[in-house]
């Protein structure tokens, strides 16, 4: 008899014990709502959808352990209990690998030994990693809680920009990345610096769909040759920071290999430039490394995470990603590491960041988050590195891409960790649709109107093709993203989406061109501008 894992279907990994029913909405109702919301995906009422793939950010289901932790939330203004356990969970996750200390259990188990609490949690002093403890976090702050990822980006870039301007007001500053996320790009630009994307050269190479479980080309990598050439060309002084986004959301959610992380960190070290991770989805990235990088096959996911972060000087993170929690973000940097040294020439950079954190988001121990949210993040950090969870997560995303691909719909292969991306250029091949007709947007409008499914264009509309120079346009990919919330959807949801997308693909010549009717010049315009589909008179 076959064992459970030899059956031709995946073994169920969870049971849903809470249900939210979808409303029954007609196409006419959706059409009216679209018109009233200027055809903006972001403005359409979520309650009227069948499936929502707009974002995996904060939209995942929490586990029973996370829901239970809400009751331990401490809403004190200064030094709530959760602050300590979250900072310790950051150390567990990014520094301790197979040997987590799980200080959170002191709180969850109601520990009453005050000496123990003081020694092991509240007053424990340590230094030298991503999270200083006790007195050292006061003297040299290096851990910052904020409401979400972009707040961490704002905190970082708005603090270093004046330092750089002070240092040399006459040069331009560039921040290279394997693929800047839209808010990262906007935060860099808003602070007078230049974001640069150095995508992997193999990003659009064909990949056979039947090989997705067998190998992975790590298309999320940074082009290391380009990076070196870029630094040489602009001069070291012009590159204050190198960023690696793991996984690479903008490049179709593709993972970054540990080999690439090592190579980039070596280049960064040689030039003494701090290397930062945009660590959103680090857990999914680590799972890809385990699955496809031969050397790490026998490592646990948590050991891989530890190794990945041993090469970083710091990171910004959104706790809304990776299924971690519904809200939260943070910034962390290595105590007295390259970043600290590079930016503390005129006073401790940690103190400057803390001033801005308090000025903008709140006192350091809650950073704009509720005590309840802090507990769910802490528990979430342990939930999302569980291999059984990650295996099912990645499997479902892969199933979505595979089924679309089998129906002939051009998707970026292999599938990434959190989303499936349609290659819009290929989708409209042979039709009259041109890149500045925003066909990807037209597709999302039709998908919502006909089938109640929401997806998101990440292409010439979101990345502002019409406002960019030919050189800048090279950094724009033409994609529609289906981001998949974690622990929310099952195969039946995927099947409905595949059927709907396939139907639209087979009728692609009827998808409208789109024009921007309001706010074409707004920053991050895809969140707020108005659109108008142009239907051919039939
Ligand atoms: C979501 C995201 C961010 C920003 O985080 P928010 O919590 O949405 O502000 C930054 N980088 C990447 C790669 C992301 O996916």
Coordinates of C-alpha atoms and ligand atoms in Angstrom, one line a residue:
X1 CA 0.0 0.0 0.0
X2 CA 1.2 3.5 -0.8
X3 CA 2.2 5.8 2.1
X4 CA 0.3 9.0 2.6
X5 CA 3.0 11.1 0.9
X6 CA 3.0 8.8 -2.2
X7 CA -0.7 9.4 -3.0
X8 CA -1.1 11.7 -6.0
X9 CA -2.8 14.4 -3.9
X10 CA -1.2 16.6 -1.3
X11 CA -1.7 15.7 2.4
X12 CA -3.9 18.4 4.1
X13 CA -1.9 20.5 6.5
X14 CA -4.6 22.4 8.3
X15 CA -8.3 22.8 9.1
X16 CA -10.3 26.0 9.0
X17 CA -12.4 26.6 12.0
X18 CA -13.7 30.1 11.2
X19 CA -15.6 30.9 8.0
X20 CA -16.5 34.1 6.2
X21 CA -19.1 33.8 3.5
X22 CA -18.9 35.7 0.2
X23 CA -21.8 37.9 -0.7
X24 CA -23.7 37.2 -3.9
X25 CA -23.1 40.1 -6.1
X26 CA -24.3 40.5 -9.7
X27 CA -22.1 41.7 -12.6
X28 CA -24.3 44.7 -13.0
X29 CA -23.7 45.7 -9.3
X30 CA -19.9 45.3 -9.8
X31 CA -20.0 47.3 -13.0
X32 CA -21.8 50.1 -11.2
X33 CA -19.4 50.0 -8.3
X34 CA -16.4 50.1 -10.7
X35 CA -17.7 53.2 -12.4
X36 CA -18.3 54.9 -9.0
X37 CA -14.8 54.1 -7.9
X38 CA -13.1 55.3 -11.1
X39 CA -12.1 51.8 -12.0
X40 CA -9.4 51.8 -9.4
X41 CA -8.7 48.4 -8.0
X42 CA -7.6 49.9 -4.7
X43 CA -11.0 51.7 -4.2
X44 CA -13.3 48.8 -5.0
X45 CA -15.3 47.6 -1.9
X46 CA -13.6 44.4 -0.8
X47 CA -16.9 43.0 0.6
X48 CA -18.3 42.7 -2.9
X49 CA -15.5 40.4 -4.2
X50 CA -15.4 36.7 -4.7
X51 CA -11.6 36.4 -4.6
X52 CA -9.1 39.1 -3.6
X53 CA -5.6 38.9 -5.0
X54 CA -4.8 42.6 -4.6
X55 CA -2.2 41.9 -2.0
X56 CA -0.9 39.3 0.4
X57 CA 0.0 42.1 2.7
X58 CA -1.7 41.9 6.1
X59 CA -4.5 39.9 4.4
X60 CA -3.5 36.4 5.6
X61 CA -5.4 34.4 8.2
X62 CA -3.8 34.3 11.7
X63 CA -3.3 30.9 13.4
X64 CA -5.1 29.8 16.5
X65 CA -1.9 30.5 18.5
X66 CA -1.8 34.0 17.2
X67 CA -5.4 34.7 18.0
X68 CA -4.8 33.3 21.5
X69 CA -1.9 35.6 22.0
X70 CA -4.1 38.7 21.6
X71 CA -5.2 38.3 25.1
X72 CA -1.7 38.8 26.3
X73 CA -1.5 42.2 24.6
X74 CA -0.2 44.8 27.0
X75 CA -1.3 48.3 26.0
X76 CA 1.1 50.2 28.4
X77 CA 2.6 53.3 27.0
X78 CA 6.2 52.5 28.1
X79 CA 7.9 49.1 27.8
X80 CA 4.9 46.8 27.3
X81 CA 5.6 43.1 27.9
X82 CA 5.3 42.4 24.2
X83 CA 8.1 44.7 23.3
X84 CA 10.6 42.5 25.1
X85 CA 9.3 39.2 23.7
X86 CA 9.2 40.7 20.2
X87 CA 12.8 41.9 20.3
X88 CA 13.8 38.5 21.6
X89 CA 11.8 36.8 18.8
X90 CA 13.7 38.9 16.3
X91 CA 17.0 37.5 17.7
X92 CA 15.5 34.0 17.7
X93 CA 14.4 34.3 14.1
X94 CA 17.4 36.1 12.5
X95 CA 20.3 35.1 14.8
X96 CA 19.7 31.9 16.7
X97 CA 18.8 29.3 14.0
X98 CA 18.1 25.9 15.6
X99 CA 18.5 27.3 19.1
X100 CA 15.6 29.7 19.7
X101 CA 15.1 30.7 23.4
X102 CA 11.4 31.5 23.0
X103 CA 11.3 34.1 25.8
X104 CA 7.6 34.5 24.8
X105 CA 6.8 31.4 26.7
X106 CA 7.5 33.3 29.9
X107 CA 4.6 35.5 29.1
X108 CA 2.3 33.0 27.6
X109 CA 2.8 30.7 30.6
X110 CA 2.2 33.5 33.1
X111 CA 5.6 33.2 34.8
X112 CA 5.5 34.8 38.2
X113 CA 9.1 34.5 39.3
X114 CA 10.1 38.2 39.1
X115 CA 13.9 37.5 39.4
X116 CA 13.6 35.2 36.4
X117 CA 11.6 37.8 34.4
X118 CA 14.2 40.5 35.2
X119 CA 17.2 38.3 34.4
X120 CA 15.9 36.7 31.3
X121 CA 13.7 39.3 29.8
X122 CA 13.1 42.8 31.1
X123 CA 16.6 43.9 32.1
X124 CA 18.8 41.5 30.2
X125 CA 21.7 43.3 28.8
X126 CA 23.5 42.3 25.5
X127 CA 25.0 43.9 22.5
X128 CA 26.6 43.2 19.1
X129 CA 23.7 41.9 17.0
X130 CA 20.5 43.2 15.3
X131 CA 18.9 43.9 18.7
X132 CA 20.8 45.5 21.6
X133 CA 19.4 44.6 25.0
X134 CA 18.9 46.4 28.3
X135 CA 21.1 49.5 28.7
X136 CA 22.7 49.1 25.3
X137 CA 19.4 49.6 23.5
X138 CA 19.1 52.9 25.3
X139 CA 22.7 54.0 24.6
X140 CA 22.9 52.6 21.0
X141 CA 19.4 51.9 19.7
X142 CA 19.4 49.6 16.7
X143 CA 15.9 48.1 16.8
X144 CA 12.9 50.2 15.7
X145 CA 9.2 49.2 15.6
X146 CA 6.9 51.0 13.2
X147 CA 3.4 50.5 11.9
X148 CA 4.4 48.9 8.6
X149 CA 7.3 48.3 6.1
X150 CA 7.1 51.7 4.3
X151 CA 7.4 53.5 7.6
X152 CA 10.7 51.7 8.2
X153 CA 11.8 52.8 4.7
X154 CA 10.7 56.4 5.4
X155 CA 12.5 56.3 8.8
X156 CA 15.7 55.0 7.1
X157 CA 15.9 57.2 4.0
X158 CA 14.6 60.4 5.6
X159 CA 17.3 60.0 8.3
X160 CA 20.2 59.2 6.0
X161 CA 19.4 61.7 3.2
X162 CA 20.3 64.9 5.2
X163 CA 23.5 63.1 6.5
X164 CA 24.5 62.4 3.0
X165 CA 23.6 65.9 1.7
X166 CA 25.7 67.3 4.6
X167 CA 28.6 65.1 3.7
X168 CA 28.6 66.1 0.1
X169 CA 25.9 68.3 -1.3
X170 CA 27.3 68.2 -4.9
X171 CA 26.9 64.6 -5.8
X172 CA 23.9 62.4 -6.7
X173 CA 23.2 59.3 -4.5
X174 CA 22.0 56.0 -5.9
X175 CA 20.5 53.0 -4.1
X176 CA 20.9 49.8 -6.1
X177 CA 18.5 46.9 -5.5
X178 CA 17.7 43.5 -7.2
X179 CA 14.2 45.1 -7.6
X180 CA 12.9 48.0 -5.5
X181 CA 9.4 47.6 -4.2
X182 CA 7.2 50.5 -5.2
X183 CA 7.1 52.1 -1.7
X184 CA 10.9 51.7 -1.3
X185 CA 11.5 53.3 -4.7
X186 CA 9.2 56.2 -3.8
X187 CA 10.7 56.7 -0.4
X188 CA 14.2 56.9 -1.9
X189 CA 13.1 59.3 -4.6
X190 CA 11.1 61.5 -2.2
X191 CA 14.3 62.0 -0.2
X192 CA 16.2 63.2 -3.2
X193 CA 18.1 59.9 -4.1
X194 CA 17.9 57.6 -7.1
X195 CA 16.6 54.1 -6.9
X196 CA 18.2 51.7 -9.4
X197 CA 17.0 48.1 -10.3
X198 CA 19.7 45.5 -11.2
X199 CA 17.5 42.6 -12.2
X200 CA 18.9 39.2 -12.8
X201 CA 19.6 38.7 -16.5
X202 CA 17.7 35.4 -16.6
X203 CA 14.4 37.0 -15.4
X204 CA 12.5 36.4 -18.6
X205 CA 14.2 33.3 -19.8
X206 CA 11.7 30.5 -20.5
X207 CA 11.2 27.9 -17.9
X208 CA 9.4 24.6 -18.4
X209 CA 6.3 24.4 -16.2
X210 CA 6.8 20.7 -15.5
X211 CA 10.2 21.4 -13.9
X212 CA 8.8 23.7 -11.2
X213 CA 9.2 21.1 -8.4
X214 CA 12.6 19.9 -9.7
X215 CA 14.7 23.1 -10.0
X216 CA 14.8 26.8 -9.6
X217 CA 17.0 29.4 -11.4
X218 CA 16.6 32.0 -8.6
X219 CA 15.5 34.7 -11.0
X220 CA 15.2 37.2 -8.1
X221 CA 19.0 37.5 -7.8
X222 CA 20.8 40.8 -8.2
X223 CA 23.0 41.1 -11.3
X224 CA 26.4 41.2 -9.4
X225 CA 28.4 42.1 -12.5
X226 CA 26.1 45.1 -13.1
X227 CA 26.4 46.1 -9.5
X228 CA 30.2 46.2 -9.6
X229 CA 30.1 48.1 -12.9
X230 CA 27.6 50.5 -11.5
X231 CA 29.7 51.3 -8.4
X232 CA 32.8 51.8 -10.5
X233 CA 30.9 54.0 -12.9
X234 CA 29.2 56.3 -10.3
X235 CA 31.9 56.1 -7.6
X236 CA 31.7 54.5 -4.2
X237 CA 30.8 57.8 -2.6
X238 CA 27.6 57.9 -4.6
X239 CA 26.4 54.5 -3.4
X240 CA 25.6 54.8 0.3
X241 CA 23.7 51.6 0.6
X242 CA 23.0 48.4 -1.3
X243 CA 19.6 46.8 -1.0
X244 CA 18.5 43.2 -1.6
X245 CA 14.8 42.4 -1.6
X246 CA 14.0 38.8 -0.5
X247 CA 11.9 37.5 -2.2
X248 CA 12.0 39.9 -5.1
X249 CA 8.4 41.1 -5.2
X250 CA 8.9 43.5 -8.2
X251 CA 10.7 40.8 -10.2
X252 CA 7.7 38.5 -10.1
X253 CA 8.2 37.4 -6.5
X254 CA 11.3 35.3 -7.4
X255 CA 13.7 34.1 -4.7
X256 CA 17.3 35.1 -4.2
X257 CA 19.9 32.3 -3.7
X258 CA 22.2 32.2 -0.8
X259 CA 25.0 32.1 -3.3
X260 CA 23.9 35.5 -4.7
X261 CA 23.5 36.9 -1.1
X262 CA 27.1 35.9 -0.4
X263 CA 28.4 37.4 -3.7
X264 CA 26.6 40.7 -3.1
X265 CA 27.7 40.9 0.5
X266 CA 31.3 40.3 -0.6
X267 CA 31.1 43.2 -3.1
X268 CA 29.5 45.4 -0.5
X269 CA 32.2 44.5 2.0
X270 CA 35.0 45.2 -0.5
X271 CA 33.6 48.7 -1.1
X272 CA 32.6 49.1 2.6
X273 CA 29.1 49.8 1.6
X274 CA 26.4 48.6 4.1
X275 CA 24.2 45.8 2.7
X276 CA 20.5 46.0 3.8
X277 CA 17.8 43.4 3.1
X278 CA 14.2 44.3 2.4
X279 CA 13.3 41.3 4.4
X280 CA 9.6 41.0 3.5
X281 CA 9.1 37.3 2.8
X282 CA 12.4 36.1 4.2
X283 CA 10.7 32.8 5.3
X284 CA 9.4 32.0 1.8
X285 CA 12.8 32.8 0.4
X286 CA 14.5 30.5 2.9
X287 CA 12.2 27.7 1.9
X288 CA 13.3 28.1 -1.8
X289 CA 16.9 27.9 -0.7
X290 CA 16.2 24.7 1.2
X291 CA 14.3 23.2 -1.7
X292 CA 16.7 24.2 -4.5
X293 CA 20.1 25.0 -3.4
X294 CA 21.9 21.7 -3.1
X295 CA 24.2 22.8 -0.3
X296 CA 21.4 23.7 2.0
X297 CA 19.0 20.8 1.4
X298 CA 19.8 19.3 4.9
X299 CA 19.6 22.6 6.7
X300 CA 16.5 23.6 8.6
X301 CA 14.6 26.7 7.4
X302 CA 15.6 28.5 10.6
X303 CA 19.3 27.7 10.1
X304 CA 19.1 29.0 6.5
X305 CA 17.4 32.3 7.8
X306 CA 20.3 32.6 10.2
X307 CA 22.9 32.2 7.5
X308 CA 21.1 34.6 5.1
X309 CA 21.0 37.3 7.7
X310 CA 24.6 36.8 8.8
X311 CA 25.5 38.6 5.5
X312 CA 23.4 41.7 6.2
X313 CA 24.3 44.9 8.0
X314 CA 20.6 45.6 8.6
X315 CA 17.1 45.2 7.3
X316 CA 13.8 46.8 6.9
X317 CA 10.8 44.5 7.1
X318 CA 7.0 44.6 6.8
X319 CA 5.4 42.2 9.4
X320 CA 2.4 42.1 7.1
X321 CA 4.2 39.8 4.7
X322 CA 5.1 36.1 4.9
X323 CA 1.8 35.6 6.8
X324 CA 3.4 37.1 9.8
X325 CA 0.6 39.3 11.1
X326 CA -2.0 41.8 10.0
X327 CA 0.1 44.9 10.7
X328 CA 3.6 46.0 11.7
X329 CA 7.0 46.8 10.5
X330 CA 10.5 47.3 11.7
X331 CA 14.1 48.3 11.0
X332 CA 17.1 46.7 12.6
X333 CA 20.9 47.1 12.0
X334 CA 24.0 45.4 13.3
X335 CA 25.4 47.0 16.4
X336 CA 28.5 49.0 15.5
X337 CA 28.6 47.4 12.1
X338 CA 29.2 49.0 8.7
X339 CA 25.9 50.9 8.6
X340 CA 26.5 52.3 12.1
X341 CA 30.1 53.3 11.3
X342 CA 29.2 54.8 7.9
X343 CA 26.4 57.0 9.2
X344 CA 27.5 58.0 12.7
X345 CA 30.3 60.4 11.6
X346 CA 28.3 63.3 13.0
X347 CA 26.5 61.7 16.0
X348 CA 25.1 58.2 16.7
X349 CA 22.8 57.2 13.8
X350 CA 20.7 55.0 16.2
X351 CA 19.8 58.0 18.3
X352 CA 18.8 60.0 15.2
X353 CA 16.6 57.2 14.0
X354 CA 15.0 56.9 17.4
X355 CA 14.3 60.7 17.5
X356 CA 12.5 60.4 14.2
X357 CA 10.7 57.2 15.2
X358 CA 9.3 59.0 18.3
X359 CA 8.5 62.1 16.3
X360 CA 6.6 60.2 13.6
X361 CA 5.3 56.9 14.9
X362 CA 5.3 56.7 18.7
X363 CA 7.4 55.8 21.7
X364 CA 10.0 53.2 20.8
X365 CA 8.4 50.2 22.6
X366 CA 5.2 50.3 20.6
X367 CA 6.1 52.3 17.5
X368 CA 2.5 53.0 16.5
X369 CA 1.4 49.4 17.1
X370 CA -1.1 48.1 19.6
X371 CA 0.2 45.8 22.3
X372 CA -2.1 43.1 20.9
X373 CA -0.6 43.5 17.4
X374 CA 2.9 43.2 18.9
X375 CA 1.9 39.8 20.4
X376 CA 0.5 38.5 17.1
X377 CA 3.8 39.5 15.3
X378 CA 5.9 37.7 18.0
X379 CA 3.9 34.5 17.7
X380 CA 3.8 34.9 13.9
X381 CA 7.6 34.9 13.7
X382 CA 7.6 31.3 15.0
X383 CA 4.6 30.2 12.9
X384 CA 5.9 31.2 9.5
X385 CA 9.2 29.3 9.7
X386 CA 7.5 26.0 10.2
X387 CA 8.3 23.8 7.2
X388 CA 5.0 22.1 6.9
X389 CA 3.3 25.5 6.6
X390 CA 5.8 26.8 4.1
X391 CA 5.6 23.6 2.0
X392 CA 1.9 23.9 1.5
X393 CA 2.1 27.7 1.0
X394 CA 4.6 27.3 -1.9
X395 CA 2.8 24.3 -3.3
X396 CA -0.5 26.2 -3.7
X397 CA 1.2 29.1 -5.5
X398 CA 2.8 26.7 -7.8
X399 CA -0.5 24.9 -8.4
X400 CA -2.0 28.2 -9.5
X401 CA 0.8 29.0 -12.0
X402 CA 0.9 25.5 -13.3
X403 CA -2.8 25.4 -14.0
X404 CA -2.8 28.8 -15.8
X405 CA 0.2 27.7 -17.8
X406 CA -1.4 24.4 -18.9
X407 CA -4.3 26.5 -20.2
X408 CA -1.8 28.6 -22.3
X409 CA -1.9 31.7 -20.2
X410 CA 1.6 33.3 -20.2
X411 CA 2.7 33.4 -16.6
X412 CA 6.2 34.1 -15.3
X413 CA 7.8 30.7 -14.4
X414 CA 8.8 29.3 -12.1
X415 CA 6.2 30.6 -9.7
X416 CA 7.5 32.9 -6.9
X417 CA 6.7 32.6 -3.3
X418 CA 3.7 34.7 -2.8
X419 CA 2.1 35.5 -6.1
X420 CA 1.5 34.4 -9.7
X421 CA 2.4 37.0 -12.3
X422 CA 0.9 37.2 -15.8
X423 CA 3.4 38.4 -18.5
X424 CA 1.2 41.1 -20.0
X425 CA 3.4 41.7 -23.0
X426 CA 3.0 38.0 -24.1
X427 CA -0.7 38.0 -23.0
X428 CA -1.5 40.6 -25.7
X429 CA 1.0 39.4 -28.3
X430 CA -0.7 39.6 -31.7
X431 CA -3.3 42.1 -30.6
X432 CA -3.3 45.9 -31.1
X433 CA -2.6 46.6 -27.4
X434 CA 0.5 48.8 -27.0
X435 CA 2.4 49.2 -23.7
X436 CA 1.0 52.7 -23.0
X437 CA -2.5 51.4 -23.6
X438 CA -2.2 49.9 -20.1
X439 CA -3.6 46.5 -21.2
X440 CA -2.8 45.0 -17.8
X441 CA -5.1 47.5 -16.2
X442 CA -7.8 46.7 -18.7
X443 CA -7.4 43.0 -17.9
X444 CA -7.9 43.7 -14.1
X445 CA -11.0 45.7 -14.8
X446 CA -12.6 43.0 -16.9
X447 CA -11.6 40.3 -14.4
X448 CA -13.3 42.2 -11.6
X449 CA -16.3 43.1 -13.6
X450 CA -17.1 39.7 -15.0
X451 CA -15.9 37.4 -12.2
X452 CA -15.5 39.4 -9.0
X453 CA -11.7 38.7 -8.8
X454 CA -9.3 41.5 -7.9
X455 CA -5.7 41.5 -9.1
X456 CA -3.2 44.3 -9.5
X457 CA -1.2 45.7 -12.4
X458 CA 2.4 46.2 -11.7
X459 CA 3.7 47.5 -14.9
X460 CA 3.6 50.6 -17.1
X461 CA 0.7 52.1 -15.1
X462 CA 2.0 51.5 -11.6
X463 CA 5.6 52.2 -12.5
X464 CA 4.8 55.3 -14.5
X465 CA 6.0 54.4 -18.0
X466 CA 4.7 57.7 -19.5
X467 CA 6.7 59.8 -17.1
X468 CA 10.1 58.1 -17.5
X469 CA 13.1 58.4 -19.8
X470 CA 13.9 55.6 -22.2
X471 CA 16.8 54.6 -19.8
X472 CA 14.5 54.4 -16.8
X473 CA 11.9 52.4 -18.8
X474 CA 14.3 49.5 -18.9
X475 CA 13.6 49.0 -15.2
X476 CA 9.9 48.5 -15.8
X477 CA 8.4 45.1 -16.2
X478 CA 4.9 44.6 -17.6
X479 CA 3.0 42.3 -15.2
X480 CA -0.3 41.7 -13.5
X481 CA 0.1 40.2 -10.0
X482 CA -2.2 37.7 -8.2
X483 CA -0.9 38.0 -4.7
X484 CA -2.2 35.1 -2.6
X485 CA -3.1 35.7 1.1
X486 CA -1.8 32.9 3.3
X487 CA -4.1 30.3 4.9
X488 CA -7.1 31.9 3.2
X489 CA -7.6 30.1 -0.1
X490 CA -7.6 26.4 -1.2
X491 CA -7.5 24.6 -4.5
X492 CA -11.2 25.3 -5.2
X493 CA -10.5 29.1 -5.1
X494 CA -7.5 28.6 -7.4
X495 CA -9.7 26.6 -9.9
X496 CA -12.2 29.4 -10.1
X497 CA -9.5 32.0 -10.7
X498 CA -7.8 29.8 -13.4
X499 CA -11.2 29.3 -15.2
X500 CA -11.9 33.1 -15.2
X501 CA -8.4 34.2 -16.3
X502 CA -8.4 31.5 -19.1
X503 CA -11.8 32.8 -20.3
X504 CA -10.4 36.3 -20.5
X505 CA -7.2 35.2 -22.2
X506 CA -9.3 33.4 -24.9
X507 CA -11.2 36.7 -25.4
X508 CA -8.2 39.0 -25.0
X509 CA -9.0 41.1 -28.1
X510 CA -12.1 42.4 -26.2
X511 CA -10.1 43.7 -23.3
X512 CA -10.3 47.5 -23.3
X513 CA -7.4 50.0 -23.5
X514 CA -7.3 52.3 -20.5
X515 CA -6.6 55.9 -20.0
X516 CA -5.8 57.8 -16.8
X517 CA -8.7 60.2 -16.2
X518 CA -7.4 61.8 -13.0
X519 CA -4.1 62.1 -11.1
X520 CA -1.6 60.8 -13.7
X521 CA 1.1 62.9 -11.9
X522 CA 0.5 61.7 -8.4
X523 CA 3.2 59.9 -6.5
X524 CA 2.4 56.2 -6.2
X525 CA -0.5 57.0 -8.5
X526 CA -1.8 53.4 -8.8
X527 CA -3.2 53.7 -5.3
X528 CA -5.2 56.8 -6.0
X529 CA -5.7 58.0 -9.5
X530 CA -8.8 57.6 -11.6
X531 CA -9.1 55.4 -14.7
X532 CA -11.3 55.0 -17.7
X533 CA -11.6 51.9 -19.9
X534 CA -12.1 52.6 -23.6
X535 CA -14.5 50.0 -25.0
X536 CA -14.7 49.7 -28.8
X537 CA -18.2 50.6 -29.9
X538 CA -19.7 47.2 -30.8
Ligands
LIG1 C1 5.0 45.3 1.2 C2 6.4 45.5 0.9 C3 7.0 46.6 1.4 C4 6.3 47.7 2.2 O1 5.6 47.2 3.4 P1 4.2 47.8 3.9 O2 4.0 47.1 5.2 O3 3.2 47.5 2.8 O4 4.4 49.2 4.1 C5 8.3 46.8 1.2 N1 9.0 45.9 0.4 C6 8.4 44.8 -0.1 C7 9.3 43.9 -0.9 C8 7.1 44.6 0.1 O5 6.5 43.5 -0.4

